Amino acid sequence: MKNVKFDFTGKVVVISGGSRGIGFATTKNFLEAGAKVCFLSHYEETGQAALKKLLEINPDYPVMTMHPNLCDYKEVKDMYAAVEEKWGKVDIICNNAGVDSGLFLHKMKKSDWDEVMDTNINSMFTMCKYGVKCIDKKKGGVIINTASIAGVHGSGMGLPYPVSKAGVIALTKSLAAELSGLNIRVNAVAPGVIDTDMVANLNEIGRKAVAGNIPLRRMGKPEEIANAIMFLASDAASYITGQTLGVDGAYLPPRT
């Protein structure tokens, strides 16, 4: 599918969870639109593999990758300092890093809960806290968070995931109010069932069952979420803040 075209020439973008799925599609979109992008990856090897893939598309892309611990204040501050040293500023922050959990409550360990909360919500706090300091308040900036329809509808298992994503929605609304005076817009996207690594293990029967709850009768593509992120980051959304945009094919939660 073709990506929606926007112009982000001269903009500097930082994207967490940028080496795969929605994050990689978003990184690629911003580069195609003229932005300079630093994408973050939990593992150095996956970041380098993604970087190689991008430079094979265009060896002149202004792109870099880093792999800080997103809950470590010093590592996140150092990451932003490296971006500022290279490109002088940050204009757009995309908080996309996320992990899921498929465990039922009675089988869940505290470490399972903590891992999801750290990756999905605590990292956003750190990314926003130190990223805001890099944004030019006169020119303004944008923060886009990746939530989920699970944060709206809940889920029948994997408790920390929907809880964390509901927290992302609340964080988005609250930061939008707090940062409005600094000329920073804050919005979120809430993807539905997207054809990424998280659903890669579903067989054909499972895929059809999932699609049966989606009026559009198919899973979404990472590029479709990336397009929504691009819209919210663009001047076309200049009067939109504090909102969570559902990109879910009108998903209907299963009836119990």
mmCIF file of C-alpha atoms in Angstrom:
data_model
loop_
_atom_site.group_PDB
_atom_site.id
_atom_site.type_symbol
_atom_site.label_atom_id
_atom_site.label_comp_id
_atom_site.label_asym_id
_atom_site.label_seq_id
_atom_site.Cartn_x
_atom_site.Cartn_y
_atom_site.Cartn_z
ATOM 1 C CA MET A 1 0.000 0.000 0.000
ATOM 2 C CA LYS A 2 1.086 3.583 -0.589
ATOM 3 C CA ASN A 3 1.894 5.741 2.413
ATOM 4 C CA VAL A 4 0.108 9.051 2.850
ATOM 5 C CA LYS A 5 2.520 11.840 1.909
ATOM 6 C CA PHE A 6 3.450 14.581 4.343
ATOM 7 C CA ASP A 7 6.350 17.044 4.364
ATOM 8 C CA PHE A 8 8.562 16.939 7.453
ATOM 9 C CA THR A 9 11.658 18.459 5.874
ATOM 10 C CA GLY A 10 13.999 19.740 8.592
ATOM 11 C CA LYS A 11 12.131 18.057 11.450
ATOM 12 C CA VAL A 12 13.991 15.854 13.932
ATOM 13 C CA VAL A 13 12.089 12.802 15.160
ATOM 14 C CA VAL A 14 12.842 10.338 17.960
ATOM 15 C CA ILE A 15 10.940 7.040 17.812
ATOM 16 C CA SER A 16 11.081 4.355 20.494
ATOM 17 C CA GLY A 17 10.406 0.786 19.417
ATOM 18 C CA GLY A 18 11.455 1.823 15.928
ATOM 19 C CA SER A 19 13.139 -1.304 14.608
ATOM 20 C CA ARG A 20 10.076 -3.456 13.890
ATOM 21 C CA GLY A 21 6.372 -3.355 13.074
ATOM 22 C CA ILE A 22 4.588 -0.049 13.591
ATOM 23 C CA GLY A 23 7.774 1.665 14.756
ATOM 24 C CA PHE A 24 9.762 0.651 11.691
ATOM 25 C CA ALA A 25 6.926 1.723 9.361
ATOM 26 C CA THR A 26 6.795 5.067 11.172
ATOM 27 C CA THR A 27 10.565 5.517 10.935
ATOM 28 C CA LYS A 28 10.456 4.780 7.212
ATOM 29 C CA ASN A 29 7.529 7.152 6.672
ATOM 30 C CA PHE A 30 9.241 10.075 8.404
ATOM 31 C CA LEU A 31 12.465 9.522 6.467
ATOM 32 C CA GLU A 32 10.546 9.442 3.192
ATOM 33 C CA ALA A 33 8.893 12.711 4.243
ATOM 34 C CA GLY A 34 12.239 14.456 4.717
ATOM 35 C CA ALA A 35 12.726 14.160 8.482
ATOM 36 C CA LYS A 36 15.870 13.247 10.363
ATOM 37 C CA VAL A 37 15.164 10.227 12.549
ATOM 38 C CA CYS A 38 16.733 8.599 15.580
ATOM 39 C CA PHE A 39 14.942 5.321 16.211
ATOM 40 C CA LEU A 40 15.427 3.340 19.391
ATOM 41 C CA SER A 41 15.593 -0.408 19.791
ATOM 42 C CA HIS A 42 15.788 -2.592 22.889
ATOM 43 C CA TYR A 43 18.418 -4.810 21.287
ATOM 44 C CA GLU A 44 21.418 -3.418 19.435
ATOM 45 C CA GLU A 45 21.325 -6.202 16.824
ATOM 46 C CA THR A 46 17.702 -5.557 15.836
ATOM 47 C CA GLY A 47 18.413 -1.840 15.615
ATOM 48 C CA GLN A 48 21.414 -2.404 13.380
ATOM 49 C CA ALA A 49 19.426 -4.794 11.165
ATOM 50 C CA ALA A 50 16.695 -2.179 10.754
ATOM 51 C CA LEU A 51 19.264 0.529 10.051
ATOM 52 C CA LYS A 52 20.837 -1.617 7.350
ATOM 53 C CA LYS A 53 17.433 -2.177 5.753
ATOM 54 C CA LEU A 54 16.695 1.553 5.703
ATOM 55 C CA LEU A 55 20.063 2.465 4.221
ATOM 56 C CA GLU A 56 19.563 -0.151 1.523
ATOM 57 C CA ILE A 57 16.424 1.768 0.548
ATOM 58 C CA ASN A 58 18.277 5.087 0.552
ATOM 59 C CA PRO A 59 21.923 5.331 1.637
ATOM 60 C CA ASP A 60 21.496 9.090 2.121
ATOM 61 C CA TYR A 61 18.757 8.849 4.729
ATOM 62 C CA PRO A 62 19.611 11.015 7.794
ATOM 63 C CA VAL A 63 19.006 8.242 10.308
ATOM 64 C CA MET A 64 20.649 6.912 13.442
ATOM 65 C CA THR A 65 19.772 4.212 15.955
ATOM 66 C CA MET A 66 20.435 3.832 19.673
ATOM 67 C CA HIS A 67 19.413 1.286 22.300
ATOM 68 C CA PRO A 68 19.059 2.975 25.708
ATOM 69 C CA ASN A 69 17.226 1.461 28.651
ATOM 70 C CA LEU A 70 14.117 3.632 28.427
ATOM 71 C CA CYS A 71 13.540 3.515 32.179
ATOM 72 C CA ASP A 72 17.080 4.651 32.983
ATOM 73 C CA TYR A 73 17.094 8.421 33.369
ATOM 74 C CA LYS A 74 20.778 8.853 32.538
ATOM 75 C CA GLU A 75 20.649 6.660 29.427
ATOM 76 C CA VAL A 76 17.615 8.532 28.090
ATOM 77 C CA LYS A 77 19.218 11.931 28.828
ATOM 78 C CA ASP A 78 22.397 10.793 27.090
ATOM 79 C CA MET A 79 20.370 9.626 24.082
ATOM 80 C CA TYR A 80 18.693 13.020 23.708
ATOM 81 C CA ALA A 81 22.050 14.753 24.161
ATOM 82 C CA ALA A 82 23.451 12.684 21.277
ATOM 83 C CA VAL A 83 20.512 13.637 19.054
ATOM 84 C CA GLU A 84 20.923 17.328 19.925
ATOM 85 C CA GLU A 85 24.645 17.148 19.282
ATOM 86 C CA LYS A 86 24.032 15.634 15.854
ATOM 87 C CA TRP A 87 20.990 17.600 14.696
ATOM 88 C CA GLY A 88 20.589 20.447 17.187
ATOM 89 C CA LYS A 89 17.040 19.819 18.388
ATOM 90 C CA VAL A 90 14.061 17.492 18.726
ATOM 91 C CA ASP A 91 10.701 18.315 17.145
ATOM 92 C CA ILE A 92 8.668 15.116 17.400
ATOM 93 C CA ILE A 93 8.706 12.256 19.917
ATOM 94 C CA CYS A 94 6.937 8.995 19.093
ATOM 95 C CA ASN A 95 6.577 6.693 22.097
ATOM 96 C CA ASN A 96 5.976 3.361 20.422
ATOM 97 C CA ALA A 97 7.945 0.807 22.483
ATOM 98 C CA GLY A 98 5.653 -1.877 23.842
ATOM 99 C CA VAL A 99 5.377 -5.496 24.942
ATOM 100 C CA ASP A 100 2.410 -7.785 25.498
ATOM 101 C CA SER A 101 1.584 -10.461 28.041
ATOM 102 C CA GLY A 102 -0.496 -13.578 27.421
ATOM 103 C CA LEU A 103 -0.637 -14.766 31.029
ATOM 104 C CA PHE A 104 -3.684 -15.183 33.229
ATOM 105 C CA LEU A 105 -3.624 -13.501 36.633
ATOM 106 C CA HIS A 106 -3.063 -16.677 38.639
ATOM 107 C CA LYS A 107 0.021 -17.550 36.565
ATOM 108 C CA MET A 108 1.510 -14.076 36.516
ATOM 109 C CA LYS A 109 4.616 -13.148 38.474
ATOM 110 C CA LYS A 110 5.352 -9.652 39.685
ATOM 111 C CA SER A 111 8.278 -9.569 37.246
ATOM 112 C CA ASP A 112 5.834 -10.205 34.363
ATOM 113 C CA TRP A 113 3.708 -7.255 35.490
ATOM 114 C CA ASP A 114 6.727 -5.008 35.991
ATOM 115 C CA GLU A 115 8.196 -5.763 32.555
ATOM 116 C CA VAL A 116 5.028 -4.669 30.754
ATOM 117 C CA MET A 117 4.526 -1.592 32.925
ATOM 118 C CA ASP A 118 8.150 -0.524 32.536
ATOM 119 C CA THR A 119 8.136 -0.881 28.755
ATOM 120 C CA ASN A 120 4.632 0.393 28.015
ATOM 121 C CA ILE A 121 4.118 3.243 30.460
ATOM 122 C CA ASN A 122 7.148 4.018 32.650
ATOM 123 C CA SER A 123 9.356 4.450 29.589
ATOM 124 C CA MET A 124 6.938 7.052 28.216
ATOM 125 C CA PHE A 125 7.296 9.091 31.379
ATOM 126 C CA THR A 126 11.078 9.097 30.998
ATOM 127 C CA MET A 127 10.973 9.795 27.260
ATOM 128 C CA CYS A 128 8.602 12.730 27.749
ATOM 129 C CA LYS A 129 10.290 14.151 30.863
ATOM 130 C CA TYR A 130 13.659 14.548 29.160
ATOM 131 C CA GLY A 131 12.447 14.964 25.579
ATOM 132 C CA VAL A 132 10.353 18.035 26.356
ATOM 133 C CA LYS A 133 13.532 19.877 27.369
ATOM 134 C CA CYS A 134 14.884 19.441 23.824
ATOM 135 C CA ILE A 135 11.869 20.961 22.049
ATOM 136 C CA ASP A 136 11.985 24.610 20.974
ATOM 137 C CA LYS A 137 9.007 26.113 22.803
ATOM 138 C CA LYS A 138 8.665 28.993 20.310
ATOM 139 C CA LYS A 139 8.411 26.696 17.301
ATOM 140 C CA GLY A 140 6.559 24.001 19.206
ATOM 141 C CA GLY A 141 6.640 20.256 19.023
ATOM 142 C CA VAL A 142 4.569 17.094 19.072
ATOM 143 C CA ILE A 143 4.417 13.930 21.158
ATOM 144 C CA ILE A 144 2.600 10.880 19.779
ATOM 145 C CA ASN A 145 1.988 7.878 22.048
ATOM 146 C CA THR A 146 0.995 4.389 20.946
ATOM 147 C CA ALA A 147 -1.931 3.157 23.031
ATOM 148 C CA SER A 148 -4.238 0.272 22.026
ATOM 149 C CA ILE A 149 -7.896 -0.615 21.755
ATOM 150 C CA ALA A 150 -7.112 -2.978 24.637
ATOM 151 C CA GLY A 151 -6.765 0.150 26.754
ATOM 152 C CA VAL A 152 -10.341 1.076 25.791
ATOM 153 C CA HIS A 153 -12.118 -2.305 25.846
ATOM 154 C CA GLY A 154 -9.938 -4.293 28.231
ATOM 155 C CA SER A 155 -8.864 -7.858 27.569
ATOM 156 C CA GLY A 156 -9.775 -11.340 28.804
ATOM 157 C CA MET A 157 -6.158 -12.153 29.689
ATOM 158 C CA GLY A 158 -2.728 -10.548 29.857
ATOM 159 C CA LEU A 159 -3.887 -7.989 32.458
ATOM 160 C CA PRO A 160 -0.887 -5.608 32.481
ATOM 161 C CA TYR A 161 -1.154 -4.870 28.754
ATOM 162 C CA PRO A 162 -4.649 -3.273 28.744
ATOM 163 C CA VAL A 163 -3.936 -1.603 32.086
ATOM 164 C CA SER A 164 -0.748 -0.041 30.731
ATOM 165 C CA LYS A 165 -2.461 1.082 27.538
ATOM 166 C CA ALA A 166 -5.306 2.682 29.486
ATOM 167 C CA GLY A 167 -2.552 4.504 31.349
ATOM 168 C CA VAL A 168 -1.128 5.717 28.038
ATOM 169 C CA ILE A 169 -4.501 7.244 27.169
ATOM 170 C CA ALA A 170 -4.675 9.034 30.543
ATOM 171 C CA LEU A 171 -1.055 10.152 30.245
ATOM 172 C CA THR A 172 -1.811 11.584 26.799
ATOM 173 C CA LYS A 173 -4.782 13.624 28.016
ATOM 174 C CA SER A 174 -2.933 14.883 31.074
ATOM 175 C CA LEU A 175 0.283 15.806 29.246
ATOM 176 C CA ALA A 176 -1.722 17.597 26.546
ATOM 177 C CA ALA A 177 -3.208 19.849 29.207
ATOM 178 C CA GLU A 178 0.087 20.362 31.035
ATOM 179 C CA LEU A 179 2.230 21.043 27.959
ATOM 180 C CA SER A 180 -0.226 23.183 26.000
ATOM 181 C CA GLY A 181 1.356 26.318 27.420
ATOM 182 C CA LEU A 182 4.719 25.174 26.070
ATOM 183 C CA ASN A 183 3.339 24.899 22.516
ATOM 184 C CA ILE A 184 3.556 21.091 22.557
ATOM 185 C CA ARG A 185 0.684 18.961 21.291
ATOM 186 C CA VAL A 186 0.231 15.453 22.707
ATOM 187 C CA ASN A 187 -1.937 12.788 21.075
ATOM 188 C CA ALA A 188 -2.121 9.011 20.851
ATOM 189 C CA VAL A 189 -3.094 6.341 18.382
ATOM 190 C CA ALA A 190 -4.967 3.259 19.538
ATOM 191 C CA PRO A 191 -4.255 0.469 17.049
ATOM 192 C CA GLY A 192 -6.609 -2.446 16.687
ATOM 193 C CA VAL A 193 -5.354 -5.867 15.681
ATOM 194 C CA ILE A 194 -2.313 -5.153 13.522
ATOM 195 C CA ASP A 195 -0.362 -7.709 11.507
ATOM 196 C CA THR A 196 2.906 -7.471 13.459
ATOM 197 C CA ASP A 197 5.117 -9.816 15.475
ATOM 198 C CA MET A 198 2.550 -9.820 18.282
ATOM 199 C CA VAL A 199 0.080 -11.781 16.143
ATOM 200 C CA ALA A 200 2.611 -13.602 13.968
ATOM 201 C CA ASN A 201 2.016 -16.912 15.746
ATOM 202 C CA LEU A 202 -1.691 -17.017 14.928
ATOM 203 C CA ASN A 203 -2.634 -19.725 12.429
ATOM 204 C CA GLU A 204 -5.151 -19.143 9.635
ATOM 205 C CA ILE A 205 -8.074 -20.204 11.821
ATOM 206 C CA GLY A 206 -6.947 -17.791 14.523
ATOM 207 C CA ARG A 207 -6.559 -14.967 12.021
ATOM 208 C CA LYS A 208 -10.061 -15.524 10.663
ATOM 209 C CA ALA A 209 -11.458 -15.601 14.194
ATOM 210 C CA VAL A 210 -9.788 -12.281 15.005
ATOM 211 C CA ALA A 211 -10.921 -10.731 11.713
ATOM 212 C CA GLY A 212 -14.487 -11.793 12.506
ATOM 213 C CA ASN A 213 -14.571 -9.093 15.208
ATOM 214 C CA ILE A 214 -13.456 -6.410 12.757
ATOM 215 C CA PRO A 215 -16.116 -4.914 10.460
ATOM 216 C CA LEU A 216 -13.478 -4.278 7.780
ATOM 217 C CA ARG A 217 -12.815 -8.053 7.902
ATOM 218 C CA ARG A 218 -9.036 -7.860 8.065
ATOM 219 C CA MET A 219 -6.149 -6.973 10.351
ATOM 220 C CA GLY A 220 -4.549 -3.589 9.975
ATOM 221 C CA LYS A 221 -1.132 -3.008 8.474
ATOM 222 C CA PRO A 222 1.725 -1.258 10.309
ATOM 223 C CA GLU A 223 1.791 1.382 7.549
ATOM 224 C CA GLU A 224 -1.821 2.300 8.342
ATOM 225 C CA ILE A 225 -0.908 3.120 11.932
ATOM 226 C CA ALA A 226 2.198 4.977 10.737
ATOM 227 C CA ASN A 227 0.010 7.097 8.458
ATOM 228 C CA ALA A 228 -2.197 8.056 11.426
ATOM 229 C CA ILE A 229 0.893 8.981 13.450
ATOM 230 C CA MET A 230 2.131 11.130 10.568
ATOM 231 C CA PHE A 231 -1.214 12.940 10.421
ATOM 232 C CA LEU A 232 -1.218 13.689 14.151
ATOM 233 C CA ALA A 233 2.385 14.916 13.941
ATOM 234 C CA SER A 234 1.660 17.169 10.962
ATOM 235 C CA ASP A 235 0.352 20.721 10.726
ATOM 236 C CA ALA A 236 -2.894 19.235 9.401
ATOM 237 C CA ALA A 237 -3.604 18.308 13.041
ATOM 238 C CA SER A 238 -2.547 21.683 14.464
ATOM 239 C CA TYR A 239 -5.729 22.055 16.576
ATOM 240 C CA ILE A 240 -5.805 18.470 17.808
ATOM 241 C CA THR A 241 -4.342 17.647 21.209
ATOM 242 C CA GLY A 242 -5.234 15.331 24.076
ATOM 243 C CA GLN A 243 -6.947 12.891 21.724
ATOM 244 C CA THR A 244 -6.601 9.155 21.166
ATOM 245 C CA LEU A 245 -7.296 8.205 17.567
ATOM 246 C CA GLY A 246 -8.641 4.690 17.156
ATOM 247 C CA VAL A 247 -7.184 2.982 14.073
ATOM 248 C CA ASP A 248 -8.916 -0.340 14.401
ATOM 249 C CA GLY A 249 -11.246 -1.077 11.470
ATOM 250 C CA ALA A 250 -14.181 -0.437 13.865
ATOM 251 C CA TYR A 251 -13.089 -3.375 16.034
ATOM 252 C CA LEU A 252 -15.808 -4.943 18.165
ATOM 253 C CA PRO A 253 -14.694 -6.762 21.330
ATOM 254 C CA PRO A 254 -15.759 -10.433 21.475
ATOM 255 C CA ARG A 255 -19.045 -11.107 23.221
ATOM 256 C CA THR A 256 -18.801 -13.191 26.379
#
